[in-house]
PDB file of C-alpha atoms in Angstrom:
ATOM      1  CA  UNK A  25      -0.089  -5.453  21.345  1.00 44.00           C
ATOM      2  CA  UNK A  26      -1.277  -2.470  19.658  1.00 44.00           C
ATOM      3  CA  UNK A  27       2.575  -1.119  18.728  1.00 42.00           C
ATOM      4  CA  UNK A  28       3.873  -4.548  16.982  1.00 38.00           C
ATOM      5  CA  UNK A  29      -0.392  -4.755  14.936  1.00 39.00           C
ATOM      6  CA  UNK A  30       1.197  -0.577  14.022  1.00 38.00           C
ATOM      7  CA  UNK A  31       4.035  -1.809  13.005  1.00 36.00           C
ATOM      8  CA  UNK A  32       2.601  -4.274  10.469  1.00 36.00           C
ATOM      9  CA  UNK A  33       0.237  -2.210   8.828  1.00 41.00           C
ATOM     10  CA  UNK A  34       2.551   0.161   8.648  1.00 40.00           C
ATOM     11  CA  UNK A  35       4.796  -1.738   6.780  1.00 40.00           C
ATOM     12  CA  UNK A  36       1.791  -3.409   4.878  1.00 44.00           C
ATOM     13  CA  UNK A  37       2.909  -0.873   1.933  1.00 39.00           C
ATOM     14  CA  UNK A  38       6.498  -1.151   2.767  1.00 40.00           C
ATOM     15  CA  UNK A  39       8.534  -3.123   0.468  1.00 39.00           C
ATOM     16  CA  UNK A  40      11.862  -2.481  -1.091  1.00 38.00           C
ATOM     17  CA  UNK A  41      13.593  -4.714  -4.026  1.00 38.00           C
ATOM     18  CA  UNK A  42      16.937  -3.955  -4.346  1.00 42.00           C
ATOM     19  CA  UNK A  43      17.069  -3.591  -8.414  1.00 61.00           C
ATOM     20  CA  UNK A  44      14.371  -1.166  -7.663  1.00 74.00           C
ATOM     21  CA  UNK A  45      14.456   2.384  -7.001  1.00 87.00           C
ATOM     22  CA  UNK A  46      13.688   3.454  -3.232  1.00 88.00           C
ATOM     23  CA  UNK A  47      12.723   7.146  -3.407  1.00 96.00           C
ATOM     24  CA  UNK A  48      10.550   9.160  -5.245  1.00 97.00           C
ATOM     25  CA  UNK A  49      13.457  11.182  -6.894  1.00 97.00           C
ATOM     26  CA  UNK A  50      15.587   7.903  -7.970  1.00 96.00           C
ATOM     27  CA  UNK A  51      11.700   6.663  -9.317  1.00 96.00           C
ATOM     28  CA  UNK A  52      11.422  10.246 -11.144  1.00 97.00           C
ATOM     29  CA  UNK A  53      14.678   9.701 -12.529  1.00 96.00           C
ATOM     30  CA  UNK A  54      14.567   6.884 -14.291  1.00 95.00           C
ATOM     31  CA  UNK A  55      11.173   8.124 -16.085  1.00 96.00           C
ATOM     32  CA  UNK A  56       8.352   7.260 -14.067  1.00 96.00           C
ATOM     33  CA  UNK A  57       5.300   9.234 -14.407  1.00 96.00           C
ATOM     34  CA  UNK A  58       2.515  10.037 -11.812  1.00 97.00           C
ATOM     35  CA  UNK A  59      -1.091   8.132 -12.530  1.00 96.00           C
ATOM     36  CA  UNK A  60      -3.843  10.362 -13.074  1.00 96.00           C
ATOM     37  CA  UNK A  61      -7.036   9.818 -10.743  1.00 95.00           C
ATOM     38  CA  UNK A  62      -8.698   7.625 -13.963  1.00 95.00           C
ATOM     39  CA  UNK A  63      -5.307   5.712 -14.647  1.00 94.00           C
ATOM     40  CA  UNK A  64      -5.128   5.079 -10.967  1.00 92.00           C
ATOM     41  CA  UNK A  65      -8.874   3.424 -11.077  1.00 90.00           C
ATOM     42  CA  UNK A  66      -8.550   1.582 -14.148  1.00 90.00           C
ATOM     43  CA  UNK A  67      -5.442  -0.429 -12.178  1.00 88.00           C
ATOM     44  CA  UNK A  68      -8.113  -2.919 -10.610  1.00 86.00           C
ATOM     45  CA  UNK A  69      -7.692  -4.839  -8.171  1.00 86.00           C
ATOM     46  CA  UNK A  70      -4.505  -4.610  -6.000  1.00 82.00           C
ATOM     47  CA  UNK A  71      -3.238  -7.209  -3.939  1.00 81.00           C
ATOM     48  CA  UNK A  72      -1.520  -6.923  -1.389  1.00 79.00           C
ATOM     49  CA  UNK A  73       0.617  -9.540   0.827  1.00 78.00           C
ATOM     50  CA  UNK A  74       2.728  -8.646   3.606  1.00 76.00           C
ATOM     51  CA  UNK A  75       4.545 -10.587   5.839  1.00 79.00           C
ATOM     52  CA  UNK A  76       7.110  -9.121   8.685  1.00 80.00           C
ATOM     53  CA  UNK A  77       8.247 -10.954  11.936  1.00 86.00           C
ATOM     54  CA  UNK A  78       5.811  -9.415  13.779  1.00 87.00           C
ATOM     55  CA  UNK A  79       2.284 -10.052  11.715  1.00 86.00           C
ATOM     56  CA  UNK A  80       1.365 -11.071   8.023  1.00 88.00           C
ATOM     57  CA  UNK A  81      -1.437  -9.621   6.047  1.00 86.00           C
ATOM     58  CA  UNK A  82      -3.208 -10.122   3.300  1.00 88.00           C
ATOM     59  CA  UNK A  83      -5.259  -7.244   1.736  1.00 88.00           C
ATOM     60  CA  UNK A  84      -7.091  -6.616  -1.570  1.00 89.00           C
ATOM     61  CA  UNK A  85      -7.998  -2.718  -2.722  1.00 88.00           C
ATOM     62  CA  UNK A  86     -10.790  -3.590  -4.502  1.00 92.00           C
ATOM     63  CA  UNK A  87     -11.396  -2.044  -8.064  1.00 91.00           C
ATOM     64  CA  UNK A  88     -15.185  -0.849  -6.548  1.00 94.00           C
ATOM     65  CA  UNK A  89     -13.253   1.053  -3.942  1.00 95.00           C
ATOM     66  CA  UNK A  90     -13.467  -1.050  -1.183  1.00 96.00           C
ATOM     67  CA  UNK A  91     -10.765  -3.147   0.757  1.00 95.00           C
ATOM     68  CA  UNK A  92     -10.737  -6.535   2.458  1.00 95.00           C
ATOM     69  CA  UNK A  93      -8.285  -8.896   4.293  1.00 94.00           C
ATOM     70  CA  UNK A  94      -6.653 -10.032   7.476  1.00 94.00           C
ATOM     71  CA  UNK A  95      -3.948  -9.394   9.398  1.00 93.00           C
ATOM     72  CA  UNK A  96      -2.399 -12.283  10.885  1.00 93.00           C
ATOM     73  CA  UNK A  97      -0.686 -11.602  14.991  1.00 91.00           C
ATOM     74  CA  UNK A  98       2.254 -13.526  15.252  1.00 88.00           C
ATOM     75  CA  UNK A  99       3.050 -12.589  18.349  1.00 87.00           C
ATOM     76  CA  UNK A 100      -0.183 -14.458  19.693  1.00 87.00           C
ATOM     77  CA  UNK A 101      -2.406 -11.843  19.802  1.00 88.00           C
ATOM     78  CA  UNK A 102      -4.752 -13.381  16.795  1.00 92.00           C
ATOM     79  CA  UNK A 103      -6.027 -12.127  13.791  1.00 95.00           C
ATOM     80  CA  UNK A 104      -8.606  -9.275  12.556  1.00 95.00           C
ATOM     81  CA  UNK A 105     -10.568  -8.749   9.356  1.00 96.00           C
ATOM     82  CA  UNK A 106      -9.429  -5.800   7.818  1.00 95.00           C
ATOM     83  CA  UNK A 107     -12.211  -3.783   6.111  1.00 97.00           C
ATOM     84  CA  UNK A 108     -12.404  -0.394   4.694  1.00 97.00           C
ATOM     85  CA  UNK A 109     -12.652   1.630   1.481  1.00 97.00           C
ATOM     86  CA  UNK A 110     -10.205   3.550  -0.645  1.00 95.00           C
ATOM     87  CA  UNK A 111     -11.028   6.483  -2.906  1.00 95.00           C
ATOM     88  CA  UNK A 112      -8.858   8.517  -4.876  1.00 96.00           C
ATOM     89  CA  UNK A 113      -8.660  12.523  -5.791  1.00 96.00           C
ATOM     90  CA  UNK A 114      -8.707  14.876  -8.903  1.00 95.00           C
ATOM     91  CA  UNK A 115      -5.161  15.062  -8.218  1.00 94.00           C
ATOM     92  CA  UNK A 116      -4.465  11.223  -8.397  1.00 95.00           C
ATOM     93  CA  UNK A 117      -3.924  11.464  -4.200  1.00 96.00           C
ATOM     94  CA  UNK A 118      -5.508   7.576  -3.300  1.00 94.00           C
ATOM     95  CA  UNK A 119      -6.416   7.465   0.058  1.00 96.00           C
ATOM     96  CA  UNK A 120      -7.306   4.150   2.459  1.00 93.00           C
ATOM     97  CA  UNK A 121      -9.053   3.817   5.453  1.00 96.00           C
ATOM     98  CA  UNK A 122      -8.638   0.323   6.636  1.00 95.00           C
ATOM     99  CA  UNK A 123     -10.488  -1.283  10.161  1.00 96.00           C
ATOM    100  CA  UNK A 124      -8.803  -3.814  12.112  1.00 95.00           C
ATOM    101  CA  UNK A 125     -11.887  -4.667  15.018  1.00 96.00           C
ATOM    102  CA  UNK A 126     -10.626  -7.177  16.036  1.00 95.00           C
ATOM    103  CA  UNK A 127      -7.330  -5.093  17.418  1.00 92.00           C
ATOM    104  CA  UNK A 128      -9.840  -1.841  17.984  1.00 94.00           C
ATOM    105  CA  UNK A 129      -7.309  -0.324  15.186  1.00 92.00           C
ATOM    106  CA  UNK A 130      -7.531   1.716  12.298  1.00 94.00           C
ATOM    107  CA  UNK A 131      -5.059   2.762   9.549  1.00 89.00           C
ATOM    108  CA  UNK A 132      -5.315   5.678   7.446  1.00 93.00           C
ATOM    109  CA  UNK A 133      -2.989   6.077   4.344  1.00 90.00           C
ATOM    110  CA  UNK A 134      -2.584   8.525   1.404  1.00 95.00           C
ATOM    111  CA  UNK A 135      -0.491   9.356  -1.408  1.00 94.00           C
ATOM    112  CA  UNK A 136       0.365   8.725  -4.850  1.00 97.00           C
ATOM    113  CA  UNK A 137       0.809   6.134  -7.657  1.00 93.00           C
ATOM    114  CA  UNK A 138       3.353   6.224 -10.328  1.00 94.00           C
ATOM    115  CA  UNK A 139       4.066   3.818 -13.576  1.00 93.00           C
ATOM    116  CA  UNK A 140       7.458   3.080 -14.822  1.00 92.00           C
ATOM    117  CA  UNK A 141       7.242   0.658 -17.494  1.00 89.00           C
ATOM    118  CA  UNK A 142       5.021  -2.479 -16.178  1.00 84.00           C
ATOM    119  CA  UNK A 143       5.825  -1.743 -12.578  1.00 85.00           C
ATOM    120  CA  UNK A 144       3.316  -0.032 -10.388  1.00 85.00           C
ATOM    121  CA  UNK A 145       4.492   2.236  -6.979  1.00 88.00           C
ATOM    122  CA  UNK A 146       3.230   4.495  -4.277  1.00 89.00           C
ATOM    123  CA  UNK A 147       4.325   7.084  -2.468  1.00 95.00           C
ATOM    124  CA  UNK A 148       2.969   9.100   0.333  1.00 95.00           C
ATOM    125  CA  UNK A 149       3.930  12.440  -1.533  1.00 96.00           C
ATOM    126  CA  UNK A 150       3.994  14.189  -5.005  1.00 96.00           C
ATOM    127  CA  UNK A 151       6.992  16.872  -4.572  1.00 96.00           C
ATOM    128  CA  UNK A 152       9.287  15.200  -1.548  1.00 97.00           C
ATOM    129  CA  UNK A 153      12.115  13.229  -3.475  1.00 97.00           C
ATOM    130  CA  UNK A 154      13.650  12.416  -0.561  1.00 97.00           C
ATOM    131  CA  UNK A 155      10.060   9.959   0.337  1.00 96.00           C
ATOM    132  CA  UNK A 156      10.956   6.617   0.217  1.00 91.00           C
ATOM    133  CA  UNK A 157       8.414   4.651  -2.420  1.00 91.00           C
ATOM    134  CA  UNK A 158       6.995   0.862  -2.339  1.00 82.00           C
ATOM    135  CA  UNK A 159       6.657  -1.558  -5.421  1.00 78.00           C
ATOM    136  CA  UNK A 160       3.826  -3.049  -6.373  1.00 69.00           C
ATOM    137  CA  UNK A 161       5.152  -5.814  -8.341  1.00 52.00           C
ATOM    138  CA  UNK A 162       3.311  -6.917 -11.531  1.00 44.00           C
ATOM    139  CA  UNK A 163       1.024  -3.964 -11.202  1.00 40.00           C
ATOM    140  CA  UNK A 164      -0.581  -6.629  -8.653  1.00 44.00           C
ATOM    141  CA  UNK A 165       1.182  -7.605  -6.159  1.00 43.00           C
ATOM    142  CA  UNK A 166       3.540  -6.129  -2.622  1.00 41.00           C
ATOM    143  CA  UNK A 167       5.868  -8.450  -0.815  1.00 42.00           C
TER     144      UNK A 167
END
């Protein structure tokens, strides 16, 4: 149980659109530019929706630097609140600490946030261009 619930959140930021670039240097190339800690908590609230084979989940990073949600078991083991809080460095490093209690299960994420034009991404590291990086669509939204 606890490996496919992994999987999910893992993948909770995971998301790749194919007109979209997939790593931080491809991101880097076209322009983007990395948030500062202020431009990264004036985004607001971030939504975000994720839904593999294995579990669905719904989470929102809250502008007050907390996060709610649930994560949806598909493979019958139920659901769990997710709780937790998010906070973010001088640097612009955002980092989330998420609870699932429900599956005893906690997930622990960091990295960074970059703008290129309206779109919104992350990406677990600042100098790695190899890193692959997720789109937050809208500035509001993950699929």
């Amino acid at each position: 149980m606890k490996k496919a619930v992994v999987v999910a959140l893992v993948a909770l930021t995971s998301s790749v659109f194919a007109q979209q670039p997939t790593s931080l240097g491809a991101l880097l190339d076209l322009g983007a530019q990395k948030l500062s800690s202020a431009e990264v908590q004036s985004l607001g609230d971030l939504r975000i929706v994720r839904k593999a084979p294995d579990a669905h989940a719904y989470m929102t990073m809250r502008a007050d630097g907390t996060v709610v949600g649930v994560v949806h078991n598909k493979q019958g083991y139920g659901s769990s609140e997710a709780v937790g809080v998010w906070r973010v460095g001088p640097d612009g490093r955002r980092c989330v600490e998420v609870q699932l209690p429900a599956f005893r299960m906690e997930m622990n994420q960091c990295g960074y946030t970059y703008r290129l034009g309206k779109d919104i991404f992350f990406a677990p590291s600042d100098t790695d261009r190899t890193v692959a990086v997720n789109h937050y669509a809208e500035n509001a939204f993950l699929e």
